[in-house]
PDB file of C-alpha atoms in Angstrom:
ATOM      1  CA  MET A 414       9.237 -38.638-103.554  1.00 56.00           C
ATOM      2  CA  SER A 415       8.846 -35.542-105.729  1.00 85.00           C
ATOM      3  CA  LYS A 416      10.908 -32.478-104.917  1.00 95.00           C
ATOM      4  CA  PRO A 417       9.107 -29.471-103.407  1.00 97.00           C
ATOM      5  CA  THR A 418       8.494 -26.402-105.511  1.00 98.00           C
ATOM      6  CA  ILE A 419      10.633 -23.546-104.226  1.00 98.00           C
ATOM      7  CA  GLY A 420       9.904 -19.849-104.416  1.00 98.00           C
ATOM      8  CA  PHE A 421      13.027 -17.702-104.092  1.00 98.00           C
ATOM      9  CA  ILE A 422      13.126 -13.936-103.553  1.00 98.00           C
ATOM     10  CA  GLY A 423      16.484 -12.144-103.635  1.00 98.00           C
ATOM     11  CA  LEU A 424      18.817 -12.981-106.505  1.00 98.00           C
ATOM     12  CA  GLY A 425      21.990 -11.160-105.527  1.00 94.00           C
ATOM     13  CA  LEU A 426      25.381 -12.847-105.687  1.00 91.00           C
ATOM     14  CA  MET A 427      24.503 -15.302-102.941  1.00 95.00           C
ATOM     15  CA  GLY A 428      20.839 -15.847-103.787  1.00 97.00           C
ATOM     16  CA  GLY A 429      21.413 -16.135-107.523  1.00 97.00           C
ATOM     17  CA  ASN A 430      24.038 -18.828-107.017  1.00 97.00           C
ATOM     18  CA  MET A 431      21.820 -20.664-104.538  1.00 98.00           C
ATOM     19  CA  VAL A 432      19.061 -20.768-107.141  1.00 98.00           C
ATOM     20  CA  GLU A 433      21.453 -22.051-109.815  1.00 98.00           C
ATOM     21  CA  ASN A 434      22.594 -24.816-107.456  1.00 98.00           C
ATOM     22  CA  LEU A 435      18.991 -25.875-106.774  1.00 98.00           C
ATOM     23  CA  GLN A 436      18.143 -25.801-110.465  1.00 98.00           C
ATOM     24  CA  ASN A 437      21.165 -27.982-111.205  1.00 97.00           C
ATOM     25  CA  LYS A 438      19.806 -30.462-108.655  1.00 97.00           C
ATOM     26  CA  GLY A 439      16.417 -30.701-110.325  1.00 96.00           C
ATOM     27  CA  TYR A 440      14.226 -28.380-108.262  1.00 98.00           C
ATOM     28  CA  GLU A 441      11.424 -26.336-109.790  1.00 98.00           C
ATOM     29  CA  LEU A 442      12.001 -22.660-108.959  1.00 98.00           C
ATOM     30  CA  ILE A 443       9.756 -19.607-108.984  1.00 98.00           C
ATOM     31  CA  VAL A 444      11.863 -16.462-108.621  1.00 98.00           C
ATOM     32  CA  MET A 445      11.478 -12.742-107.976  1.00 98.00           C
ATOM     33  CA  ASP A 446      13.926  -9.848-107.797  1.00 98.00           C
ATOM     34  CA  LEU A 447      14.019  -6.176-108.727  1.00 96.00           C
ATOM     35  CA  ASN A 448      17.011  -6.994-110.942  1.00 97.00           C
ATOM     36  CA  LYS A 449      15.327  -8.157-114.137  1.00 96.00           C
ATOM     37  CA  GLY A 450      18.610  -9.458-115.539  1.00 97.00           C
ATOM     38  CA  ALA A 451      19.030 -11.778-112.566  1.00 97.00           C
ATOM     39  CA  VAL A 452      15.460 -13.028-113.018  1.00 98.00           C
ATOM     40  CA  ALA A 453      16.035 -13.572-116.728  1.00 98.00           C
ATOM     41  CA  ALA A 454      19.135 -15.672-116.060  1.00 97.00           C
ATOM     42  CA  CYS A 455      17.132 -17.983-113.783  1.00 98.00           C
ATOM     43  CA  VAL A 456      14.229 -18.168-116.239  1.00 98.00           C
ATOM     44  CA  GLU A 457      16.638 -19.083-119.036  1.00 97.00           C
ATOM     45  CA  ARG A 458      17.655 -22.096-116.938  1.00 97.00           C
ATOM     46  CA  GLY A 459      14.003 -23.116-116.526  1.00 97.00           C
ATOM     47  CA  ALA A 460      12.669 -21.119-113.583  1.00 98.00           C
ATOM     48  CA  LYS A 461       9.287 -19.399-113.592  1.00 98.00           C
ATOM     49  CA  THR A 462       8.581 -15.889-112.374  1.00 98.00           C
ATOM     50  CA  VAL A 463       5.469 -14.112-111.066  1.00 98.00           C
ATOM     51  CA  ALA A 464       4.373 -10.529-110.545  1.00 97.00           C
ATOM     52  CA  THR A 465       3.817 -10.562-106.770  1.00 98.00           C
ATOM     53  CA  ALA A 466       5.072 -12.250-103.627  1.00 98.00           C
ATOM     54  CA  LYS A 467       1.480 -13.323-102.952  1.00 98.00           C
ATOM     55  CA  GLU A 468       1.439 -15.325-106.198  1.00 98.00           C
ATOM     56  CA  LEU A 469       4.838 -16.815-105.414  1.00 98.00           C
ATOM     57  CA  ALA A 470       3.734 -17.983-101.960  1.00 98.00           C
ATOM     58  CA  ALA A 471       0.543 -19.511-103.338  1.00 98.00           C
ATOM     59  CA  ALA A 472       2.489 -21.566-105.897  1.00 98.00           C
ATOM     60  CA  ALA A 473       5.416 -22.741-103.731  1.00 98.00           C
ATOM     61  CA  ASP A 474       5.863 -25.380-101.048  1.00 98.00           C
ATOM     62  CA  ILE A 475       8.915 -23.639 -99.595  1.00 98.00           C
ATOM     63  CA  VAL A 476       9.671 -19.920 -99.914  1.00 98.00           C
ATOM     64  CA  MET A 477      13.282 -18.798 -99.485  1.00 98.00           C
ATOM     65  CA  LEU A 478      14.411 -15.225 -98.877  1.00 98.00           C
ATOM     66  CA  CYS A 479      17.936 -13.915 -99.421  1.00 98.00           C
ATOM     67  CA  LEU A 480      17.348 -10.214 -98.761  1.00 97.00           C
ATOM     68  CA  THR A 481      19.500  -7.471 -97.312  1.00 93.00           C
ATOM     69  CA  THR A 482      17.537  -6.045 -94.367  1.00 95.00           C
ATOM     70  CA  SER A 483      14.801  -6.872 -91.875  1.00 96.00           C
ATOM     71  CA  GLU A 484      12.851  -3.911 -93.222  1.00 97.00           C
ATOM     72  CA  ILE A 485      12.757  -5.442 -96.699  1.00 97.00           C
ATOM     73  CA  VAL A 486      11.846  -8.876 -95.312  1.00 98.00           C
ATOM     74  CA  GLU A 487       8.903  -7.387 -93.412  1.00 98.00           C
ATOM     75  CA  LYS A 488       7.762  -5.474 -96.493  1.00 98.00           C
ATOM     76  CA  VAL A 489       7.829  -8.660 -98.605  1.00 98.00           C
ATOM     77  CA  VAL A 490       5.892 -10.569 -95.931  1.00 98.00           C
ATOM     78  CA  TYR A 491       3.312  -7.968 -94.888  1.00 98.00           C
ATOM     79  CA  ALA A 492       2.560  -6.019 -98.082  1.00 98.00           C
ATOM     80  CA  GLU A 493      -1.003  -6.222 -99.361  1.00 97.00           C
ATOM     81  CA  ASP A 494       0.227  -8.497-102.152  1.00 98.00           C
ATOM     82  CA  GLY A 495       2.931 -10.029 -99.962  1.00 98.00           C
ATOM     83  CA  LEU A 496       3.786 -13.514 -98.819  1.00 98.00           C
ATOM     84  CA  LEU A 497       1.453 -13.633 -95.838  1.00 98.00           C
ATOM     85  CA  ALA A 498      -1.521 -12.994 -98.101  1.00 98.00           C
ATOM     86  CA  GLY A 499      -0.597 -15.891-100.376  1.00 98.00           C
ATOM     87  CA  PHE A 500       0.776 -18.667 -98.179  1.00 98.00           C
ATOM     88  CA  LYS A 501      -1.094 -21.943 -98.051  1.00 95.00           C
ATOM     89  CA  ALA A 502      -1.114 -24.021 -94.861  1.00 95.00           C
ATOM     90  CA  ASP A 503       1.884 -26.323 -94.320  1.00 96.00           C
ATOM     91  CA  SER A 504       4.189 -24.118 -96.397  1.00 98.00           C
ATOM     92  CA  VAL A 505       7.529 -23.064 -94.939  1.00 98.00           C
ATOM     93  CA  LEU A 506       9.364 -19.739 -95.104  1.00 98.00           C
ATOM     94  CA  ILE A 507      13.166 -19.822 -94.846  1.00 98.00           C
ATOM     95  CA  ASP A 508      14.994 -16.525 -94.262  1.00 98.00           C
ATOM     96  CA  PHE A 509      18.627 -16.864 -95.336  1.00 98.00           C
ATOM     97  CA  GLY A 510      19.440 -13.203 -94.730  1.00 96.00           C
ATOM     98  CA  THR A 511      20.825 -11.557 -91.604  1.00 95.00           C
ATOM     99  CA  SER A 512      17.854 -10.141 -89.727  1.00 96.00           C
ATOM    100  CA  ILE A 513      16.935  -8.751 -86.312  1.00 96.00           C
ATOM    101  CA  PRO A 514      15.802 -11.703 -84.135  1.00 97.00           C
ATOM    102  CA  ALA A 515      12.816  -9.804 -82.708  1.00 96.00           C
ATOM    103  CA  SER A 516      11.536  -9.197 -86.248  1.00 97.00           C
ATOM    104  CA  THR A 517      12.059 -12.862 -87.130  1.00 98.00           C
ATOM    105  CA  LYS A 518      10.070 -14.009 -84.091  1.00 97.00           C
ATOM    106  CA  LYS A 519       7.222 -11.616 -84.892  1.00 98.00           C
ATOM    107  CA  ILE A 520       7.002 -12.872 -88.479  1.00 98.00           C
ATOM    108  CA  GLY A 521       7.173 -16.486 -87.281  1.00 98.00           C
ATOM    109  CA  ALA A 522       4.257 -15.979 -84.901  1.00 98.00           C
ATOM    110  CA  ASP A 523       2.121 -14.363 -87.602  1.00 98.00           C
ATOM    111  CA  LEU A 524       2.918 -17.188 -90.034  1.00 98.00           C
ATOM    112  CA  ALA A 525       2.169 -19.850 -87.418  1.00 98.00           C
ATOM    113  CA  ALA A 526      -1.311 -18.375 -86.969  1.00 97.00           C
ATOM    114  CA  LYS A 527      -1.873 -19.245 -90.616  1.00 96.00           C
ATOM    115  CA  GLY A 528      -0.408 -22.744 -90.329  1.00 97.00           C
ATOM    116  CA  VAL A 529       2.887 -21.783 -92.005  1.00 98.00           C
ATOM    117  CA  GLY A 530       6.274 -22.760 -90.583  1.00 98.00           C
ATOM    118  CA  MET A 531       9.374 -20.585 -90.495  1.00 98.00           C
ATOM    119  CA  ILE A 532      13.092 -21.246 -90.281  1.00 98.00           C
ATOM    120  CA  ASP A 533      15.747 -18.560 -89.898  1.00 98.00           C
ATOM    121  CA  ALA A 534      18.867 -19.857 -91.605  1.00 98.00           C
ATOM    122  CA  PRO A 535      21.618 -17.259 -92.076  1.00 97.00           C
ATOM    123  CA  LEU A 536      24.606 -18.285 -94.120  1.00 96.00           C
ATOM    124  CA  GLY A 537      28.341 -18.616 -93.837  1.00 91.00           C
ATOM    125  CA  ARG A 538      30.920 -18.819 -96.634  1.00 89.00           C
ATOM    126  CA  THR A 539      30.823 -17.226-100.067  1.00 88.00           C
ATOM    127  CA  PRO A 540      28.757 -17.034-103.289  1.00 90.00           C
ATOM    128  CA  ALA A 541      31.167 -19.568-104.820  1.00 91.00           C
ATOM    129  CA  HIS A 542      30.240 -22.028-102.056  1.00 94.00           C
ATOM    130  CA  ALA A 543      26.555 -21.241-102.715  1.00 96.00           C
ATOM    131  CA  LYS A 544      26.911 -22.263-106.348  1.00 96.00           C
ATOM    132  CA  ASP A 545      28.431 -25.589-105.302  1.00 97.00           C
ATOM    133  CA  GLY A 546      25.982 -26.247-102.453  1.00 97.00           C
ATOM    134  CA  LEU A 547      28.733 -25.954 -99.829  1.00 98.00           C
ATOM    135  CA  LEU A 548      27.441 -23.194 -97.555  1.00 97.00           C
ATOM    136  CA  ASN A 549      27.396 -23.206 -93.771  1.00 96.00           C
ATOM    137  CA  ILE A 550      23.747 -22.870 -92.707  1.00 97.00           C
ATOM    138  CA  MET A 551      22.806 -21.766 -89.176  1.00 97.00           C
ATOM    139  CA  ALA A 552      19.171 -22.886 -89.051  1.00 98.00           C
ATOM    140  CA  ALA A 553      16.696 -22.448 -86.195  1.00 98.00           C
ATOM    141  CA  GLY A 554      13.013 -22.997 -85.610  1.00 98.00           C
ATOM    142  CA  ASP A 555      10.562 -25.740 -84.682  1.00 96.00           C
ATOM    143  CA  LEU A 556      12.369 -29.085 -85.000  1.00 97.00           C
ATOM    144  CA  GLY A 557       9.556 -30.653 -87.019  1.00 97.00           C
ATOM    145  CA  THR A 558       9.659 -27.774 -89.491  1.00 98.00           C
ATOM    146  CA  PHE A 559      13.453 -27.993 -89.674  1.00 98.00           C
ATOM    147  CA  ASN A 560      13.346 -31.720 -90.398  1.00 97.00           C
ATOM    148  CA  LYS A 561      10.762 -31.079 -93.115  1.00 97.00           C
ATOM    149  CA  VAL A 562      13.106 -28.767 -95.039  1.00 98.00           C
ATOM    150  CA  LYS A 563      16.413 -30.318 -93.965  1.00 98.00           C
ATOM    151  CA  PRO A 564      16.842 -32.350 -97.194  1.00 97.00           C
ATOM    152  CA  VAL A 565      16.687 -29.132 -99.235  1.00 98.00           C
ATOM    153  CA  LEU A 566      19.034 -27.322 -96.863  1.00 98.00           C
ATOM    154  CA  GLN A 567      21.502 -30.185 -97.227  1.00 98.00           C
ATOM    155  CA  GLU A 568      21.432 -29.642-100.990  1.00 97.00           C
ATOM    156  CA  GLN A 569      22.589 -26.076-100.294  1.00 98.00           C
ATOM    157  CA  GLY A 570      24.965 -26.523 -97.380  1.00 98.00           C
ATOM    158  CA  GLU A 571      27.940 -28.680 -96.575  1.00 97.00           C
ATOM    159  CA  ASN A 572      27.340 -27.975 -92.883  1.00 97.00           C
ATOM    160  CA  VAL A 573      23.737 -27.563 -91.718  1.00 98.00           C
ATOM    161  CA  PHE A 574      23.264 -26.769 -88.028  1.00 96.00           C
ATOM    162  CA  HIS A 575      20.028 -26.691 -86.028  1.00 98.00           C
ATOM    163  CA  LEU A 576      20.495 -24.103 -83.276  1.00 97.00           C
ATOM    164  CA  GLY A 577      17.193 -24.202 -81.403  1.00 97.00           C
ATOM    165  CA  GLU A 578      14.094 -22.038 -81.371  1.00 97.00           C
ATOM    166  CA  LEU A 579      13.227 -19.534 -84.094  1.00 98.00           C
ATOM    167  CA  GLY A 580      15.562 -16.552 -83.954  1.00 97.00           C
ATOM    168  CA  ALA A 581      18.580 -18.497 -82.685  1.00 98.00           C
ATOM    169  CA  GLY A 582      20.071 -18.594 -86.179  1.00 97.00           C
ATOM    170  CA  HIS A 583      19.914 -14.832 -86.621  1.00 98.00           C
ATOM    171  CA  THR A 584      21.177 -14.324 -83.068  1.00 97.00           C
ATOM    172  CA  THR A 585      24.168 -16.584 -83.726  1.00 96.00           C
ATOM    173  CA  LYS A 586      24.909 -14.892 -87.048  1.00 96.00           C
ATOM    174  CA  LEU A 587      24.882 -11.428 -85.478  1.00 97.00           C
ATOM    175  CA  ILE A 588      27.182 -12.559 -82.664  1.00 97.00           C
ATOM    176  CA  ASN A 589      29.494 -14.136 -85.244  1.00 94.00           C
ATOM    177  CA  ASN A 590      29.567 -10.966 -87.338  1.00 95.00           C
ATOM    178  CA  PHE A 591      30.062  -8.754 -84.270  1.00 97.00           C
ATOM    179  CA  MET A 592      33.141 -10.794 -83.386  1.00 97.00           C
ATOM    180  CA  GLY A 593      34.458 -10.928 -86.941  1.00 95.00           C
ATOM    181  CA  MET A 594      33.912  -7.300 -87.890  1.00 97.00           C
ATOM    182  CA  THR A 595      35.283  -6.039 -84.558  1.00 97.00           C
ATOM    183  CA  THR A 596      38.379  -8.156 -85.197  1.00 97.00           C
ATOM    184  CA  VAL A 597      38.801  -6.656 -88.667  1.00 97.00           C
ATOM    185  CA  CYS A 598      38.425  -3.121 -87.306  1.00 98.00           C
ATOM    186  CA  ALA A 599      41.002  -3.770 -84.581  1.00 97.00           C
ATOM    187  CA  MET A 600      43.529  -5.431 -86.879  1.00 97.00           C
ATOM    188  CA  SER A 601      43.126  -2.825 -89.604  1.00 98.00           C
ATOM    189  CA  GLN A 602      43.776  -0.062 -87.092  1.00 98.00           C
ATOM    190  CA  ALA A 603      46.783  -1.991 -85.763  1.00 97.00           C
ATOM    191  CA  PHE A 604      48.333  -1.915 -89.227  1.00 98.00           C
ATOM    192  CA  ALA A 605      47.437   1.768 -89.645  1.00 98.00           C
ATOM    193  CA  VAL A 606      49.062   2.694 -86.326  1.00 98.00           C
ATOM    194  CA  ALA A 607      52.138   0.646 -87.230  1.00 97.00           C
ATOM    195  CA  GLU A 608      52.492   2.545 -90.494  1.00 96.00           C
ATOM    196  CA  ARG A 609      52.107   5.900 -88.757  1.00 96.00           C
ATOM    197  CA  ALA A 610      54.691   4.861 -86.135  1.00 97.00           C
ATOM    198  CA  GLY A 611      57.177   3.740 -88.770  1.00 97.00           C
ATOM    199  CA  VAL A 612      56.984   0.068 -87.796  1.00 97.00           C
ATOM    200  CA  ASP A 613      57.330  -2.367 -90.690  1.00 97.00           C
ATOM    201  CA  SER A 614      53.863  -3.835 -91.281  1.00 97.00           C
ATOM    202  CA  GLN A 615      55.151  -7.092 -92.713  1.00 97.00           C
ATOM    203  CA  GLN A 616      57.287  -7.634 -89.615  1.00 97.00           C
ATOM    204  CA  LEU A 617      54.321  -6.770 -87.410  1.00 97.00           C
ATOM    205  CA  PHE A 618      52.305  -9.445 -89.191  1.00 97.00           C
ATOM    206  CA  ASP A 619      55.144 -11.968 -88.952  1.00 97.00           C
ATOM    207  CA  ILE A 620      55.323 -11.431 -85.188  1.00 96.00           C
ATOM    208  CA  MET A 621      51.590 -11.304 -84.466  1.00 96.00           C
ATOM    209  CA  SER A 622      50.778 -14.280 -86.679  1.00 96.00           C
ATOM    210  CA  THR A 623      53.071 -16.541 -84.647  1.00 96.00           C
ATOM    211  CA  GLY A 624      50.944 -15.933 -81.537  1.00 95.00           C
ATOM    212  CA  PRO A 625      47.328 -16.362 -80.443  1.00 95.00           C
ATOM    213  CA  SER A 626      46.203 -13.295 -82.414  1.00 92.00           C
ATOM    214  CA  ASN A 627      46.652 -15.271 -85.635  1.00 95.00           C
ATOM    215  CA  SER A 628      43.398 -15.853 -87.513  1.00 94.00           C
ATOM    216  CA  PRO A 629      41.967 -15.839 -91.026  1.00 93.00           C
ATOM    217  CA  PHE A 630      40.751 -12.291 -90.351  1.00 94.00           C
ATOM    218  CA  MET A 631      44.319 -11.200 -89.580  1.00 96.00           C
ATOM    219  CA  HIS A 632      45.356 -12.574 -92.960  1.00 97.00           C
ATOM    220  CA  PHE A 633      42.547 -10.724 -94.750  1.00 96.00           C
ATOM    221  CA  CYS A 634      43.617  -7.478 -93.038  1.00 97.00           C
ATOM    222  CA  LYS A 635      47.291  -8.073 -93.837  1.00 97.00           C
ATOM    223  CA  ASN A 636      46.478  -8.903 -97.449  1.00 97.00           C
ATOM    224  CA  TYR A 637      44.986  -5.421 -97.874  1.00 98.00           C
ATOM    225  CA  ALA A 638      47.116  -3.307 -95.530  1.00 98.00           C
ATOM    226  CA  VAL A 639      50.451  -4.829 -96.566  1.00 97.00           C
ATOM    227  CA  ASP A 640      49.904  -6.375-100.009  1.00 97.00           C
ATOM    228  CA  GLY A 641      47.073  -4.207-101.374  1.00 97.00           C
ATOM    229  CA  VAL A 642      44.856  -7.227-102.075  1.00 96.00           C
ATOM    230  CA  SER A 643      41.193  -6.852-101.062  1.00 95.00           C
ATOM    231  CA  ASP A 644      39.974 -10.437-100.869  1.00 91.00           C
ATOM    232  CA  LEU A 645      37.375 -10.556 -98.086  1.00 89.00           C
ATOM    233  CA  GLY A 646      34.132 -10.282-100.060  1.00 83.00           C
ATOM    234  CA  PHE A 647      32.044  -8.493 -97.436  1.00 90.00           C
ATOM    235  CA  SER A 648      31.329  -4.801 -97.735  1.00 95.00           C
ATOM    236  CA  ILE A 649      31.667  -2.039 -95.169  1.00 97.00           C
ATOM    237  CA  ALA A 650      27.972  -1.299 -95.820  1.00 96.00           C
ATOM    238  CA  ASN A 651      26.957  -4.851 -94.873  1.00 94.00           C
ATOM    239  CA  ALA A 652      29.236  -4.893 -91.836  1.00 96.00           C
ATOM    240  CA  ASN A 653      27.815  -1.547 -90.729  1.00 97.00           C
ATOM    241  CA  LYS A 654      24.269  -2.884 -91.068  1.00 97.00           C
ATOM    242  CA  ASP A 655      25.056  -6.055 -89.134  1.00 97.00           C
ATOM    243  CA  LEU A 656      26.721  -4.182 -86.249  1.00 98.00           C
ATOM    244  CA  GLY A 657      23.630  -1.962 -86.082  1.00 97.00           C
ATOM    245  CA  TYR A 658      21.457  -5.074 -85.880  1.00 98.00           C
ATOM    246  CA  PHE A 659      23.712  -6.513 -83.169  1.00 98.00           C
ATOM    247  CA  LEU A 660      23.301  -3.326 -81.130  1.00 98.00           C
ATOM    248  CA  GLN A 661      19.532  -3.479 -81.608  1.00 97.00           C
ATOM    249  CA  MET A 662      19.571  -7.093 -80.459  1.00 97.00           C
ATOM    250  CA  VAL A 663      21.565  -6.413 -77.292  1.00 97.00           C
ATOM    251  CA  GLU A 664      19.238  -3.500 -76.513  1.00 97.00           C
ATOM    252  CA  ASP A 665      16.253  -5.841 -76.931  1.00 96.00           C
ATOM    253  CA  LEU A 666      18.010  -8.203 -74.503  1.00 96.00           C
ATOM    254  CA  GLY A 667      18.312  -5.433 -71.924  1.00 97.00           C
ATOM    255  CA  THR A 668      22.070  -4.994 -72.071  1.00 98.00           C
ATOM    256  CA  VAL A 669      24.741  -2.922 -73.847  1.00 97.00           C
ATOM    257  CA  SER A 670      27.942  -3.534 -75.801  1.00 98.00           C
ATOM    258  CA  LYS A 671      30.479  -0.714 -75.684  1.00 98.00           C
ATOM    259  CA  ILE A 672      32.784  -2.787 -77.889  1.00 98.00           C
ATOM    260  CA  ALA A 673      30.116  -3.067 -80.575  1.00 98.00           C
ATOM    261  CA  GLU A 674      29.375   0.643 -80.238  1.00 98.00           C
ATOM    262  CA  GLY A 675      33.027   1.390 -81.012  1.00 97.00           C
ATOM    263  CA  SER A 676      33.149  -0.937 -84.021  1.00 97.00           C
ATOM    264  CA  SER A 677      29.849   0.433 -85.269  1.00 98.00           C
ATOM    265  CA  ALA A 678      31.062   4.034 -84.950  1.00 98.00           C
ATOM    266  CA  ASN A 679      34.183   3.249 -87.006  1.00 98.00           C
ATOM    267  CA  LEU A 680      32.219   1.409 -89.676  1.00 98.00           C
ATOM    268  CA  GLN A 681      29.681   4.237 -89.851  1.00 98.00           C
ATOM    269  CA  ALA A 682      32.481   6.800 -90.196  1.00 98.00           C
ATOM    270  CA  ALA A 683      34.038   4.812 -93.049  1.00 98.00           C
ATOM    271  CA  PHE A 684      30.583   4.485 -94.624  1.00 98.00           C
ATOM    272  CA  ASP A 685      30.062   8.252 -94.366  1.00 98.00           C
ATOM    273  CA  ALA A 686      33.495   8.802 -95.923  1.00 97.00           C
ATOM    274  CA  GLY A 687      32.280   7.131 -99.134  1.00 97.00           C
ATOM    275  CA  MET A 688      33.763   3.684 -98.499  1.00 98.00           C
ATOM    276  CA  ALA A 689      30.460   1.789 -98.241  1.00 97.00           C
ATOM    277  CA  GLN A 690      31.097  -0.625-101.101  1.00 96.00           C
ATOM    278  CA  GLY A 691      34.691  -1.382-100.177  1.00 97.00           C
ATOM    279  CA  ASN A 692      35.514  -4.694 -98.536  1.00 96.00           C
ATOM    280  CA  VAL A 693      35.764  -4.440 -94.743  1.00 97.00           C
ATOM    281  CA  PRO A 694      39.598  -4.598 -94.503  1.00 97.00           C
ATOM    282  CA  GLU A 695      39.673  -1.440 -96.621  1.00 98.00           C
ATOM    283  CA  ILE A 696      38.706   0.409 -93.439  1.00 98.00           C
ATOM    284  CA  PHE A 697      42.508   0.471 -93.053  1.00 98.00           C
ATOM    285  CA  ASP A 698      42.464   3.462 -95.415  1.00 98.00           C
ATOM    286  CA  TYR A 699      40.075   5.285 -93.085  1.00 98.00           C
ATOM    287  CA  PHE A 700      42.254   4.573 -90.046  1.00 98.00           C
ATOM    288  CA  LYS A 701      45.402   5.571 -91.930  1.00 96.00           C
ATOM    289  CA  LYS A 702      44.028   9.077 -92.528  1.00 94.00           C
ATOM    290  CA  LEU A 703      42.371   9.451 -89.122  1.00 94.00           C
ATOM    291  CA  ASP A 704      43.593  12.455 -87.100  1.00 92.00           C
ATOM    292  CA  LYS A 705      42.547  13.791 -83.714  1.00 86.00           C
TER     293      LYS A 705
END
């Protein structure tokens, strides 16, 4: 059976490596991105490019998005020359980004009216895993649509989960990031308070890491706060965006999260202090300088 033609929009660190992995596995790619250098690198490996998302959708069997915000996803879908205008029936849209579930469900309904399937499939792990096809993929959507694209997802992910109806992937991702980023904020402040109190941070880590607080996130925070190594490749800007999306989601669900509000306020303050592009454990520097 011939491989489907894939259109891919969003060639950042993650998306660019995902495209390279698919190209290495023999897929025909049509790519778009505002970064012309990233497009050129894909084209040099044999990809094609087009001028509009409408053209890309018309030429592809599966369209994949790896974009930064729900706002950008909606713009790419709904623009006059966007994906919705170009999709042919029986195509599938896969959104690998982290998006607001309500937006995902709205897009899915509008695509379904045109006979187009949609899967939300946010990602876990790193760009290095993307290049090797070893991502964690949290996919959701109609089971028939999922099974249709599952072989391609398995080329990209070591672990591919189907989580239920459309939107469940983005919901799970936002819950995961709420938990993770709140943990980083708490642990980073713990190290900052220890330093201010004159407690040895290495000893604090040695004690805490022998108990139930131990986690990979604790190690990332210790690596920066104690050793000065910033090795969690996720920015304060992205964490801030995701906590905002989590708060929007819980509001849409008719509830509140005071914990998320606190984490979001700290991330926003660090963002406003010029730390947006720093890795999340670098929020330690914000906490270290924080006065009443």
